[in-house]
């Protein structure tokens, strides 16, 4: 893995270890529960809007796993190239 790519991943890893990231993820989890409630849906447009919100929240809530998986795969590819 080249230096630039390693720094890219290191920046994410530093972010994920911060208290601010953990707090943000907790807030997103709480928001996802509220947004996922169909009781407050007004109409089909509101339902579609909420689906979009949940899609974005799911991506952010899974970002750490996504980055870790990509990092591991990049390391395996680098080792195989050596």
PDB file of C-alpha atoms in Angstrom:
ATOM      1  CA  UNK A   1       0.000   0.000   0.000  1.00  0.00           C
ATOM      2  CA  UNK A   2       1.406   3.379  -0.922  1.00  0.00           C
ATOM      3  CA  UNK A   3       1.951   6.166   1.611  1.00  0.00           C
ATOM      4  CA  UNK A   4      -0.966   8.292   0.384  1.00  0.00           C
ATOM      5  CA  UNK A   5      -3.438   5.421   0.716  1.00  0.00           C
ATOM      6  CA  UNK A   6      -2.109   4.540   4.171  1.00  0.00           C
ATOM      7  CA  UNK A   7      -2.555   8.152   5.297  1.00  0.00           C
ATOM      8  CA  UNK A   8      -6.114   8.092   3.912  1.00  0.00           C
ATOM      9  CA  UNK A   9      -6.973   5.085   6.056  1.00  0.00           C
ATOM     10  CA  UNK A  10      -5.072   6.418   9.080  1.00  0.00           C
ATOM     11  CA  UNK A  11      -7.185   9.577   8.956  1.00  0.00           C
ATOM     12  CA  UNK A  12     -10.339   7.486   9.110  1.00  0.00           C
ATOM     13  CA  UNK A  13      -8.969   5.322  11.926  1.00  0.00           C
ATOM     14  CA  UNK A  14      -8.135   8.439  13.951  1.00  0.00           C
ATOM     15  CA  UNK A  15     -11.640   9.750  13.321  1.00  0.00           C
ATOM     16  CA  UNK A  16     -13.260   6.496  14.434  1.00  0.00           C
ATOM     17  CA  UNK A  17     -11.341   6.537  17.726  1.00  0.00           C
ATOM     18  CA  UNK A  18     -12.505  10.030  18.661  1.00  0.00           C
ATOM     19  CA  UNK A  19     -15.180  10.716  21.245  1.00  0.00           C
ATOM     20  CA  UNK A  20     -16.922  12.995  18.758  1.00  0.00           C
ATOM     21  CA  UNK A  21     -17.332  10.145  16.257  1.00  0.00           C
ATOM     22  CA  UNK A  22     -18.764   7.854  18.941  1.00  0.00           C
ATOM     23  CA  UNK A  23     -21.184  10.566  20.048  1.00  0.00           C
ATOM     24  CA  UNK A  24     -22.244  11.255  16.463  1.00  0.00           C
ATOM     25  CA  UNK A  25     -22.890   7.557  15.830  1.00  0.00           C
ATOM     26  CA  UNK A  26     -25.015   7.354  18.979  1.00  0.00           C
ATOM     27  CA  UNK A  27     -27.032  10.365  17.837  1.00  0.00           C
ATOM     28  CA  UNK A  28     -27.474   8.808  14.380  1.00  0.00           C
ATOM     29  CA  UNK A  29     -28.639   5.550  15.960  1.00  0.00           C
ATOM     30  CA  UNK A  30     -31.221   7.435  17.996  1.00  0.00           C
ATOM     31  CA  UNK A  31     -32.354   9.397  14.937  1.00  0.00           C
ATOM     32  CA  UNK A  32     -32.649   6.233  12.851  1.00  0.00           C
ATOM     33  CA  UNK A  33     -35.054   4.730  15.371  1.00  0.00           C
ATOM     34  CA  UNK A  34     -37.265   7.830  15.208  1.00  0.00           C
ATOM     35  CA  UNK A  35     -37.099   8.143  11.416  1.00  0.00           C
ATOM     36  CA  UNK A  36     -37.882   4.443  10.988  1.00  0.00           C
ATOM     37  CA  UNK A  37     -41.221   4.866  12.762  1.00  0.00           C
ATOM     38  CA  UNK A  38     -44.091   4.682  10.280  1.00  0.00           C
ATOM     39  CA  UNK A  39     -46.511   6.153  12.781  1.00  0.00           C
ATOM     40  CA  UNK A  40     -45.459   9.712  11.944  1.00  0.00           C
ATOM     41  CA  UNK A  41     -45.494   9.262   8.140  1.00  0.00           C
ATOM     42  CA  UNK A  42     -47.889  11.714   6.505  1.00  0.00           C
ATOM     43  CA  UNK A  43     -47.978  10.357   2.947  1.00  0.00           C
ATOM     44  CA  UNK A  44     -46.015   8.429   0.295  1.00  0.00           C
ATOM     45  CA  UNK A  45     -43.662  11.360  -0.314  1.00  0.00           C
ATOM     46  CA  UNK A  46     -42.815  11.518   3.366  1.00  0.00           C
ATOM     47  CA  UNK A  47     -42.239   7.751   3.389  1.00  0.00           C
ATOM     48  CA  UNK A  48     -39.831   8.027   0.450  1.00  0.00           C
ATOM     49  CA  UNK A  49     -38.036  10.918   2.122  1.00  0.00           C
ATOM     50  CA  UNK A  50     -37.611   8.842   5.282  1.00  0.00           C
ATOM     51  CA  UNK A  51     -36.312   5.919   3.234  1.00  0.00           C
ATOM     52  CA  UNK A  52     -33.651   8.236   1.819  1.00  0.00           C
ATOM     53  CA  UNK A  53     -32.736   9.454   5.283  1.00  0.00           C
ATOM     54  CA  UNK A  54     -32.424   5.885   6.534  1.00  0.00           C
ATOM     55  CA  UNK A  55     -30.267   4.946   3.548  1.00  0.00           C
ATOM     56  CA  UNK A  56     -27.823   7.757   4.330  1.00  0.00           C
ATOM     57  CA  UNK A  57     -27.831   6.989   8.062  1.00  0.00           C
ATOM     58  CA  UNK A  58     -27.180   3.300   7.361  1.00  0.00           C
ATOM     59  CA  UNK A  59     -24.183   4.202   5.236  1.00  0.00           C
ATOM     60  CA  UNK A  60     -22.762   6.480   7.923  1.00  0.00           C
ATOM     61  CA  UNK A  61     -23.453   3.981  10.700  1.00  0.00           C
ATOM     62  CA  UNK A  62     -21.639   1.298   8.689  1.00  0.00           C
ATOM     63  CA  UNK A  63     -18.795   3.532   7.523  1.00  0.00           C
ATOM     64  CA  UNK A  64     -16.312   2.224  10.074  1.00  0.00           C
ATOM     65  CA  UNK A  65     -16.978  -1.376   9.016  1.00  0.00           C
ATOM     66  CA  UNK A  66     -16.757  -0.429   5.344  1.00  0.00           C
ATOM     67  CA  UNK A  67     -13.422   1.346   5.804  1.00  0.00           C
ATOM     68  CA  UNK A  68     -11.998  -1.506   7.907  1.00  0.00           C
ATOM     69  CA  UNK A  69     -13.047  -4.083   5.307  1.00  0.00           C
ATOM     70  CA  UNK A  70     -11.600  -2.045   2.453  1.00  0.00           C
ATOM     71  CA  UNK A  71      -8.359  -1.556   4.392  1.00  0.00           C
ATOM     72  CA  UNK A  72      -8.012  -5.281   5.009  1.00  0.00           C
ATOM     73  CA  UNK A  73      -8.698  -6.046   1.344  1.00  0.00           C
ATOM     74  CA  UNK A  74      -6.176  -3.427   0.222  1.00  0.00           C
ATOM     75  CA  UNK A  75      -3.568  -4.955   2.546  1.00  0.00           C
ATOM     76  CA  UNK A  76      -4.244  -8.438   1.188  1.00  0.00           C
ATOM     77  CA  UNK A  77      -3.900  -7.156  -2.371  1.00  0.00           C
ATOM     78  CA  UNK A  78      -0.627  -5.433  -1.479  1.00  0.00           C
ATOM     79  CA  UNK A  79       0.726  -8.616   0.113  1.00  0.00           C
ATOM     80  CA  UNK A  80      -0.267 -10.677  -2.905  1.00  0.00           C
ATOM     81  CA  UNK A  81       1.507  -8.229  -5.234  1.00  0.00           C
ATOM     82  CA  UNK A  82       4.752  -8.557  -3.229  1.00  0.00           C
TER      83      UNK A  82
END
